[in-house]
Short mmCIF file of C-alpha atoms and ligand atoms in Angstrom, two decimals:
data_model
loop_
_atom_site.label_atom_id
_atom_site.label_comp_id
_atom_site.label_asym_id
_atom_site.label_seq_id
_atom_site.Cartn_x
_atom_site.Cartn_y
_atom_site.Cartn_z
CA MET A 1 23.49 -10.44 -4.56
CA ASN A 2 21.10 -13.40 -4.81
CA ASN A 3 20.65 -15.36 -8.02
CA PHE A 4 17.75 -14.18 -10.15
CA THR A 5 15.98 -14.62 -13.47
CA PHE A 6 14.77 -11.50 -15.21
CA GLN A 7 12.52 -11.16 -18.23
CA ASN A 8 10.14 -8.30 -18.89
CA PRO A 9 8.57 -8.46 -22.35
CA THR A 10 6.35 -5.37 -22.22
CA LYS A 11 6.91 -2.76 -24.94
CA ILE A 12 6.46 0.80 -23.72
CA LEU A 13 5.25 3.54 -26.08
CA PHE A 14 5.79 6.78 -24.20
CA GLY A 15 4.82 10.37 -24.91
CA LYS A 16 2.43 12.89 -26.37
CA GLY A 17 0.21 11.62 -29.16
CA MET A 18 1.32 7.98 -28.81
CA ILE A 19 -2.24 6.64 -28.53
CA LYS A 20 -2.35 6.87 -32.35
CA ARG A 21 0.12 3.99 -32.43
CA LEU A 22 -2.67 1.59 -31.40
CA THR A 23 -3.52 1.38 -35.09
CA GLN A 24 -0.28 -0.46 -35.86
CA GLU A 25 0.26 -2.25 -32.55
CA ILE A 26 -2.86 -4.45 -32.71
CA PRO A 27 -3.31 -6.68 -35.78
CA THR A 28 -6.57 -5.93 -37.64
CA ASP A 29 -7.66 -9.57 -37.59
CA LYS A 30 -8.08 -9.41 -33.79
CA LYS A 31 -11.48 -9.13 -32.13
CA ILE A 32 -10.75 -6.70 -29.34
CA MET A 33 -12.53 -6.05 -26.06
CA ILE A 34 -11.72 -2.54 -24.83
CA THR A 35 -12.20 -2.29 -21.07
CA PHE A 36 -12.88 0.95 -19.20
CA GLY A 37 -13.53 2.29 -15.72
CA GLY A 38 -16.34 4.63 -14.75
CA GLY A 39 -16.04 7.24 -17.48
CA SER A 40 -13.05 9.53 -16.87
CA VAL A 41 -11.81 8.66 -20.37
CA ARG A 42 -14.94 10.14 -21.92
CA THR A 43 -14.26 13.58 -20.47
CA ASN A 44 -10.52 13.83 -21.12
CA GLY A 45 -10.50 12.85 -24.79
CA VAL A 46 -8.80 9.47 -24.29
CA TYR A 47 -11.88 7.50 -25.40
CA GLU A 48 -12.01 9.44 -28.63
CA GLN A 49 -8.29 9.01 -29.32
CA VAL A 50 -8.52 5.26 -28.74
CA THR A 51 -11.63 4.65 -30.83
CA THR A 52 -10.28 6.84 -33.64
CA ALA A 53 -7.03 4.88 -33.71
CA LEU A 54 -9.01 1.62 -33.82
CA ARG A 55 -11.65 2.68 -36.34
CA ASP A 56 -10.58 -0.06 -38.78
CA HIS A 57 -10.49 -2.74 -36.06
CA ARG A 58 -13.35 -4.81 -34.71
CA PHE A 59 -14.00 -4.15 -31.03
CA VAL A 60 -16.57 -4.42 -28.25
CA GLU A 61 -16.57 -2.17 -25.19
CA PHE A 62 -16.87 -3.18 -21.55
CA TRP A 63 -17.49 -0.37 -19.07
CA GLY A 64 -17.60 -0.19 -15.30
CA ILE A 65 -14.41 -1.73 -13.90
CA GLU A 66 -14.38 0.01 -10.54
CA PRO A 67 -11.41 1.14 -8.39
CA ASN A 68 -10.14 -1.99 -6.58
CA PRO A 69 -11.70 -4.16 -9.29
CA LYS A 70 -14.22 -6.70 -8.06
CA VAL A 71 -14.37 -10.24 -9.35
CA GLU A 72 -18.17 -9.87 -9.56
CA THR A 73 -17.75 -7.18 -12.27
CA LEU A 74 -14.96 -9.04 -14.06
CA ARG A 75 -17.06 -12.21 -14.41
CA LYS A 76 -19.53 -10.16 -16.49
CA ALA A 77 -16.72 -9.11 -18.83
CA VAL A 78 -15.58 -12.72 -19.15
CA SER A 79 -19.10 -13.79 -20.24
CA LEU A 80 -19.40 -10.97 -22.76
CA ALA A 81 -15.93 -11.69 -24.19
CA ARG A 82 -16.72 -15.41 -24.62
CA GLU A 83 -20.06 -14.60 -26.23
CA ARG A 84 -18.42 -12.24 -28.74
CA GLY A 85 -15.37 -14.38 -29.51
CA VAL A 86 -12.89 -11.80 -28.21
CA ASP A 87 -9.22 -12.71 -28.70
CA PHE A 88 -7.41 -9.51 -27.59
CA LEU A 89 -7.99 -7.17 -24.64
CA LEU A 90 -7.12 -3.50 -24.36
CA ALA A 91 -7.40 -1.81 -20.96
CA VAL A 92 -7.91 1.96 -21.09
CA GLY A 93 -7.74 3.74 -17.73
CA GLY A 94 -6.00 3.41 -14.37
CA GLY A 95 -4.40 0.45 -12.64
CA SER A 96 -7.76 -0.98 -11.63
CA VAL A 97 -8.93 -1.27 -15.24
CA LEU A 98 -5.68 -2.96 -16.24
CA ASP A 99 -5.59 -5.26 -13.20
CA GLY A 100 -9.18 -6.29 -13.87
CA THR A 101 -8.31 -6.89 -17.51
CA LYS A 102 -5.41 -9.14 -16.51
CA LEU A 103 -7.89 -11.37 -14.70
CA ILE A 104 -10.41 -11.22 -17.57
CA ALA A 105 -7.69 -12.25 -20.08
CA SER A 106 -6.75 -15.15 -17.81
CA ALA A 107 -10.30 -16.26 -17.00
CA ILE A 108 -11.71 -16.33 -20.55
CA PRO A 109 -9.83 -19.54 -21.50
CA TYR A 110 -10.13 -21.01 -17.96
CA SER A 111 -12.83 -23.59 -17.26
CA GLY A 112 -13.30 -22.77 -13.56
CA ASP A 113 -14.33 -19.57 -11.80
CA ALA A 114 -12.22 -16.40 -12.01
CA TRP A 115 -11.85 -16.14 -8.20
CA GLU A 116 -10.23 -19.60 -8.15
CA LEU A 117 -7.47 -18.19 -10.35
CA VAL A 118 -6.85 -15.50 -7.72
CA THR A 119 -6.86 -17.74 -4.65
CA SER A 120 -4.99 -20.72 -6.13
CA GLY A 121 -1.72 -18.77 -6.19
CA ARG A 122 -0.78 -20.50 -9.47
CA ARG A 123 -0.01 -18.69 -12.73
CA PRO A 124 -2.78 -19.42 -15.29
CA GLN A 125 -1.69 -21.71 -18.12
CA GLU A 126 -3.41 -19.91 -20.95
CA VAL A 127 -3.93 -16.15 -21.15
CA LEU A 128 -5.32 -14.03 -24.00
CA PRO A 129 -3.00 -11.27 -25.23
CA PHE A 130 -3.69 -7.90 -23.63
CA ALA A 131 -2.28 -4.36 -23.66
CA SER A 132 -3.01 -1.01 -22.05
CA VAL A 133 -3.40 2.73 -22.41
CA MET A 134 -2.58 3.85 -18.88
CA THR A 135 -4.04 7.14 -17.62
CA LEU A 136 -2.89 7.12 -13.98
CA PRO A 137 0.75 6.88 -12.86
CA ALA A 138 0.81 4.72 -9.72
CA THR A 139 0.59 0.95 -9.87
CA GLY A 140 3.26 0.01 -12.42
CA SER A 141 0.69 -2.51 -13.69
CA GLU A 142 1.50 -1.29 -17.22
CA MET A 143 4.81 -3.15 -17.13
CA ASN A 144 4.36 -5.99 -14.65
CA ASN A 145 2.49 -9.26 -14.38
CA GLY A 146 0.65 -8.49 -11.15
CA ALA A 147 -2.94 -7.53 -10.43
CA VAL A 148 -4.82 -7.05 -7.20
CA ILE A 149 -8.40 -8.31 -7.24
CA SER A 150 -11.17 -7.74 -4.70
CA ASN A 151 -14.12 -9.92 -3.74
CA GLY A 152 -17.13 -7.80 -2.84
CA GLU A 153 -18.93 -10.64 -1.13
CA THR A 154 -16.17 -11.70 1.26
CA HIS A 155 -14.44 -8.30 1.56
CA GLU A 156 -11.10 -9.82 0.56
CA LYS A 157 -8.37 -8.40 -1.69
CA PHE A 158 -5.51 -10.53 -2.99
CA PRO A 159 -2.61 -10.19 -5.45
CA PHE A 160 -2.69 -12.37 -8.55
CA TYR A 161 0.08 -13.06 -11.10
CA THR A 162 -0.35 -13.73 -14.81
CA ASN A 163 1.23 -12.60 -18.10
CA TYR A 164 2.70 -9.15 -18.80
CA PRO A 165 0.96 -6.63 -21.07
CA LEU A 166 2.17 -6.97 -24.67
CA PHE A 167 2.53 -3.21 -24.76
CA SER A 168 1.48 -0.16 -22.78
CA ILE A 169 0.96 3.35 -24.09
CA LEU A 170 1.83 6.11 -21.62
CA ASP A 171 0.93 9.63 -22.68
CA PRO A 172 1.52 12.06 -19.78
CA GLU A 173 -1.13 14.40 -21.24
CA THR A 174 -3.80 11.84 -20.32
CA THR A 175 -3.01 12.52 -16.64
CA PHE A 176 -4.00 16.21 -16.85
CA SER A 177 -7.58 15.40 -15.84
CA LEU A 178 -6.59 13.60 -12.62
CA PRO A 179 -8.03 15.02 -9.40
CA PRO A 180 -5.40 16.11 -6.80
CA PHE A 181 -6.28 13.22 -4.46
CA GLN A 182 -5.57 10.60 -7.15
CA ILE A 183 -2.25 12.32 -7.96
CA ALA A 184 -1.34 12.26 -4.26
CA CYS A 185 -2.27 8.58 -3.98
CA GLY A 186 -0.29 7.80 -7.14
CA LEU A 187 2.81 9.55 -5.79
CA ALA A 188 2.48 7.69 -2.47
CA ASP A 189 1.93 4.34 -4.20
CA THR A 190 4.99 4.82 -6.42
CA PHE A 191 7.10 5.86 -3.42
CA VAL A 192 6.02 2.85 -1.37
CA HIS A 193 6.63 0.40 -4.26
CA VAL A 194 10.25 1.49 -4.22
CA MET A 195 10.41 1.28 -0.42
CA GLU A 196 9.02 -2.28 -0.37
CA GLN A 197 11.89 -3.42 -2.59
CA TYR A 198 14.54 -1.27 -0.90
CA LEU A 199 13.91 -1.03 2.84
CA THR A 200 15.33 -4.37 3.93
CA THR A 201 19.03 -4.84 4.69
CA THR A 202 22.12 -2.99 3.48
CA GLY A 203 24.97 -4.41 1.45
CA GLN A 204 23.04 -6.55 -1.03
CA SER A 205 23.59 -4.45 -4.15
CA PRO A 206 24.87 -0.88 -4.35
CA LEU A 207 23.45 -0.70 -7.87
CA MET A 208 19.90 -1.63 -6.82
CA ASP A 209 20.18 0.75 -3.83
CA ARG A 210 21.24 3.71 -5.96
CA TRP A 211 18.55 3.01 -8.55
CA ALA A 212 15.85 2.86 -5.86
CA GLU A 213 17.20 6.00 -4.16
CA GLY A 214 17.21 7.72 -7.56
CA ILE A 215 13.48 7.11 -7.98
CA LEU A 216 12.74 8.13 -4.37
CA SER A 217 14.75 11.36 -4.71
CA THR A 218 13.04 12.14 -8.01
CA LEU A 219 9.62 11.78 -6.37
CA VAL A 220 10.65 13.97 -3.43
CA GLU A 221 11.87 16.59 -5.90
CA ILE A 222 8.91 16.60 -8.29
CA ALA A 223 6.01 16.04 -5.87
CA PRO A 224 5.71 19.64 -4.59
CA ALA A 225 6.07 20.98 -8.14
CA ILE A 226 3.37 18.58 -9.39
CA ARG A 227 1.04 19.72 -6.60
CA LYS A 228 1.44 23.27 -7.92
CA GLU A 229 1.49 22.47 -11.63
CA PRO A 230 -0.42 19.25 -12.36
CA HIS A 231 -0.57 20.14 -16.06
CA ASN A 232 3.17 20.48 -16.52
CA TYR A 233 4.09 17.92 -19.18
CA GLN A 234 7.73 17.46 -18.14
CA LEU A 235 6.84 16.91 -14.49
CA MET A 236 4.05 14.46 -15.25
CA ALA A 237 6.31 12.62 -17.72
CA ASP A 238 8.90 12.06 -14.98
CA PHE A 239 6.18 10.99 -12.57
CA MET A 240 4.71 8.56 -15.08
CA LEU A 241 8.07 7.00 -15.89
CA SER A 242 8.94 6.79 -12.17
CA ALA A 243 5.74 4.84 -11.53
CA THR A 244 6.60 2.37 -14.29
CA LEU A 245 10.22 1.90 -13.23
CA ALA A 246 9.21 1.52 -9.58
CA LEU A 247 7.43 -1.77 -10.18
CA ASN A 248 8.65 -3.40 -13.38
CA GLY A 249 11.34 -5.53 -11.74
CA PHE A 250 14.29 -3.25 -12.58
CA ILE A 251 15.04 -2.33 -8.95
CA ALA A 252 14.40 -5.80 -7.53
CA MET A 253 17.19 -7.81 -9.16
CA GLY A 254 18.96 -10.08 -6.71
CA VAL A 255 17.75 -8.30 -3.55
CA THR A 256 15.27 -9.16 -0.80
CA GLN A 257 11.91 -7.40 -0.55
CA ASP A 258 9.33 -6.64 2.14
CA TRP A 259 5.71 -6.20 1.00
CA SER A 260 4.23 -5.98 4.53
CA THR A 261 2.96 -2.43 4.09
CA HIS A 262 1.05 -3.40 0.95
CA MET A 263 -0.41 -6.55 2.49
CA ILE A 264 -1.70 -4.59 5.49
CA GLY A 265 -2.90 -1.79 3.21
CA HIS A 266 -4.89 -4.25 1.08
CA GLU A 267 -6.81 -5.28 4.20
CA LEU A 268 -7.70 -1.65 4.96
CA THR A 269 -9.04 -1.33 1.41
CA ALA A 270 -10.86 -4.67 1.55
CA LEU A 271 -12.55 -3.81 4.84
CA HIS A 272 -13.16 -0.07 4.39
CA GLY A 273 -12.72 0.76 0.70
CA ILE A 274 -9.89 3.21 1.46
CA THR A 275 -7.94 4.21 -1.69
CA HIS A 276 -4.79 2.13 -2.13
CA GLY A 277 -2.17 4.92 -2.00
CA GLN A 278 -3.86 6.42 1.05
CA THR A 279 -3.62 3.12 2.97
CA LEU A 280 0.11 2.96 2.26
CA ALA A 281 0.74 6.52 3.50
CA ILE A 282 -0.74 5.45 6.83
CA VAL A 283 0.89 2.03 7.16
CA LEU A 284 4.46 2.67 5.94
CA PRO A 285 5.50 5.00 8.80
CA GLY A 286 4.19 2.35 11.21
CA THR A 287 6.12 -0.44 9.49
CA MET A 288 9.27 1.69 9.69
CA ARG A 289 8.80 2.41 13.40
CA VAL A 290 7.96 -1.14 14.47
CA LEU A 291 10.69 -2.79 12.36
CA LEU A 292 13.29 -0.11 13.15
CA PRO A 293 15.69 -2.42 15.05
CA GLN A 294 15.71 -4.91 12.14
CA LYS A 295 15.97 -2.25 9.42
CA LEU A 296 18.19 0.23 11.27
CA SER A 297 21.14 0.33 8.91
CA LYS A 298 18.97 0.57 5.76
CA LEU A 299 16.79 3.25 7.36
CA ALA A 300 19.95 5.22 8.20
CA GLN A 301 21.21 4.88 4.61
CA TYR A 302 17.82 5.98 3.29
CA GLY A 303 17.76 8.93 5.71
CA GLU A 304 21.21 10.07 4.66
CA ARG A 305 20.88 9.62 0.91
CA VAL A 306 17.26 10.64 0.33
CA TRP A 307 16.68 13.14 3.15
CA GLY A 308 20.22 14.41 3.86
CA ALA A 309 20.16 13.16 7.47
CA GLN A 310 23.36 13.33 9.55
CA GLY A 311 24.51 11.88 12.87
CA SER A 312 24.38 8.35 14.29
CA ASP A 313 22.44 5.58 12.56
CA LYS A 314 19.69 5.95 15.15
CA GLU A 315 19.42 9.69 14.54
CA LYS A 316 19.41 9.27 10.77
CA ALA A 317 16.75 6.53 10.95
CA ALA A 318 14.53 8.60 13.24
CA LEU A 319 14.74 11.59 10.93
CA ALA A 320 14.03 9.36 7.92
CA ILE A 321 10.78 8.12 9.46
CA ASP A 322 9.64 11.62 10.42
CA ARG A 323 10.47 13.02 6.99
CA THR A 324 8.65 10.18 5.25
CA GLU A 325 5.49 10.83 7.23
CA ALA A 326 5.84 14.57 6.60
CA PHE A 327 6.24 13.86 2.88
CA PHE A 328 2.92 11.98 2.80
CA ARG A 329 1.26 14.80 4.74
CA SER A 330 2.69 17.34 2.28
CA LEU A 331 0.81 15.45 -0.44
CA GLY A 332 -2.41 16.09 1.45
CA LEU A 333 -2.79 12.50 2.64
CA ALA A 334 -3.75 11.21 6.08
CA THR A 335 -1.10 9.28 8.04
CA ARG A 336 -3.21 8.09 10.97
CA LEU A 337 -5.97 5.49 11.15
CA SER A 338 -8.20 7.80 13.18
CA GLU A 339 -8.27 10.24 10.27
CA VAL A 340 -9.91 7.59 8.08
CA ASN A 341 -12.18 6.27 10.86
CA VAL A 342 -10.44 2.95 11.37
CA ASP A 343 -10.52 1.65 14.93
CA GLU A 344 -9.59 -1.30 17.14
CA GLU A 345 -12.20 -3.57 15.59
CA THR A 346 -10.42 -3.41 12.23
CA ILE A 347 -6.99 -3.90 13.80
CA ALA A 348 -8.32 -7.04 15.51
CA GLU A 349 -9.84 -8.31 12.26
CA ILE A 350 -6.59 -7.83 10.32
CA GLU A 351 -4.64 -9.61 13.07
CA ARG A 352 -7.18 -12.44 13.00
CA ARG A 353 -7.04 -12.76 9.20
CA PHE A 354 -3.23 -12.89 9.11
CA GLU A 355 -3.16 -15.46 11.92
CA THR A 356 -5.83 -17.64 10.25
CA ARG A 357 -3.96 -17.51 6.94
CA GLY A 358 -0.71 -18.31 8.71
CA VAL A 359 1.17 -15.57 6.85
CA ALA A 360 4.46 -13.95 7.85
CA PHE A 361 5.58 -11.16 5.50
CA GLY A 362 8.82 -9.25 5.08
CA GLU A 363 12.46 -10.07 4.37
CA ALA A 364 12.68 -11.85 7.74
CA ASN A 365 9.27 -13.56 7.42
CA ASN A 366 8.26 -12.10 10.74
CA VAL A 367 5.37 -9.77 9.98
CA THR A 368 2.64 -11.97 11.42
CA GLY A 369 -0.80 -10.95 12.66
CA ALA A 370 0.70 -9.86 15.98
CA VAL A 371 3.31 -7.65 14.27
CA ALA A 372 0.68 -6.21 11.92
CA ARG A 373 -1.28 -5.27 15.04
CA LYS A 374 1.77 -3.45 16.46
CA ILE A 375 2.26 -1.60 13.16
CA LEU A 376 -1.37 -0.49 13.08
CA GLU A 377 -1.38 0.45 16.77
CA SER A 378 1.64 2.68 16.14
CA VAL A 379 -0.32 4.71 13.55
CA ARG A 380 -3.60 4.97 15.41
O1 NZQ B 401 -12.95 4.76 -13.37
P1 NZQ B 401 -12.60 6.05 -14.01
O2 NZQ B 401 -13.76 6.88 -14.35
O3 NZQ B 401 -11.65 5.88 -15.17
O4 NZQ B 401 -11.84 6.94 -12.88
C1 NZQ B 401 -10.67 6.53 -12.22
C2 NZQ B 401 -10.91 6.05 -10.80
O5 NZQ B 401 -12.08 6.65 -10.27
C3 NZQ B 401 -9.82 7.74 -12.02
N1 NZQ B 401 -8.92 8.05 -13.14
C4 NZQ B 401 -8.00 7.24 -13.72
N2 NZQ B 401 -7.33 7.93 -14.67
C5 NZQ B 401 -7.85 9.19 -14.68
C6 NZQ B 401 -8.88 9.26 -13.71
N3 NZQ B 401 -9.59 10.39 -13.49
C7 NZQ B 401 -9.29 11.47 -14.23
N4 NZQ B 401 -8.30 11.46 -15.16
C8 NZQ B 401 -7.56 10.36 -15.42
N5 NZQ B 401 -6.57 10.39 -16.31
O6 NZQ B 401 -9.02 7.46 -10.88
C9 NZQ B 401 -9.75 6.61 -10.01
C10 NZQ B 401 -8.84 5.55 -9.46
O7 NZQ B 401 -8.42 4.68 -10.49
P2 NZQ B 401 -7.66 3.32 -10.17
O8 NZQ B 401 -7.42 2.65 -11.47
O9 NZQ B 401 -8.39 2.57 -9.11
O10 NZQ B 401 -6.29 3.84 -9.51
P3 NZQ B 401 -4.85 3.18 -9.52
O11 NZQ B 401 -4.22 3.28 -10.84
O12 NZQ B 401 -4.18 3.78 -8.37
O13 NZQ B 401 -5.12 1.62 -9.24
C11 NZQ B 401 -5.38 1.13 -7.95
C12 NZQ B 401 -5.50 -0.37 -7.97
O14 NZQ B 401 -4.28 -0.99 -8.38
C13 NZQ B 401 -3.85 -1.94 -7.41
C14 NZQ B 401 -4.42 -1.38 -6.15
O15 NZQ B 401 -4.44 -2.33 -5.11
C15 NZQ B 401 -5.79 -0.92 -6.57
O16 NZQ B 401 -6.67 -2.01 -6.63
N6 NZQ B 401 -2.41 -2.13 -7.49
C16 NZQ B 401 -1.91 -2.81 -8.53
C17 NZQ B 401 -0.59 -3.14 -8.65
C18 NZQ B 401 -0.06 -3.90 -9.78
N7 NZQ B 401 -0.89 -4.32 -10.71
O17 NZQ B 401 1.12 -4.14 -9.87
C19 NZQ B 401 0.39 -2.77 -7.62
C20 NZQ B 401 -0.11 -1.74 -6.67
O18 NZQ B 401 0.59 -1.92 -5.44
C21 NZQ B 401 -1.55 -1.74 -6.37
O19 NZQ B 401 -1.82 -2.64 -5.32
ZN1 ZN B 402 0.85 -0.22 -4.51
#
């Protein structure tokens, strides 16, 4: 196990009716900006629960943070917040609303432009306190310090790191209004978050391995049931908690990681607007196939423990890849680029971007533009 430092300060308030707790969790002397997406919270009762809980607080509302939040939209929120003297932010919605809010909270006290914060790669020095009511299990943004921000002008999408939410409220009942496609993308995103922290090399930490495999096996078990019963509280509660635990640092202690699938997926979203979880369902099977020699023993372990594979390492790894792709298909997602109308031109552009940026992702720092091309070609 490698040395590591771990600190995750986010308080989680989990369960039915917990939105009420907003009343106590935010001091009444705060001037809050509540941030929202496109309006799902108006139809599922979340908006009403939030504003009722905050009826004795002072707040302004900012609407319109889109999926894959754009810096162009977030700059408008920064101006409004400065104008109104906001000193606390509350994101209400999916991962995009919270990610956008993380940048808003960081950009309000910053003298330069918000996009500079994203591209500089440095953690901002001063960040306003922020919290969330999360309505979509997927990103883990509710308990991590990451955000992924898009630039509509340049068609770029980059991760950005800042502070953690002070608290996040997770009420599984808020997920009952999710359309099946968003549920499928959320399940795929959660699954791939675990894989990016797990599918490297064996023998680093049996504890981290078992924890990751526990989340993967839970998702495999609950996904078909959720597809049938998306309003089953117990199932959605396990899904929601899986999404949080998949990306809050708990399964990453002292082990190597490989975020290649996400980095390639972000390019597909930046260039074509494809939903995040959907990009991952296409790219991950390709990453597994192309990096099979390097990841053989971990793929075999994954195949055996999560999918019950037997035989030689090669046989177990092959079955693991097939079963993973079949799992994504069982969610109703595409697993080939042709299904989402992505062709050679995009593959060439992603290769070019990675080469120009000089990046090399993965535990072996070898997923360059050329390797990304191979991964994408394998899932044409
Ligand atoms: O905008 P509204 O009207 O609220 O509708 C949203 C949106 O259209 C809708 N939705 C959310 N909750 C709902 C609901 N509809 C009905 N009922 C509900 N309860 O779902 C749509 C998608 O929302 P979005 O927030 O975009 O989805 P998600 O939570 O999957 O977030 C995706 C973004 O998070 C980033 C992705 O790259 C993408 O930009 N990620 C963030 C990470 C992080 N912060 O750690 C890690 C992830 O790997 C991921 O990259
Ligand atoms: Zn993700």
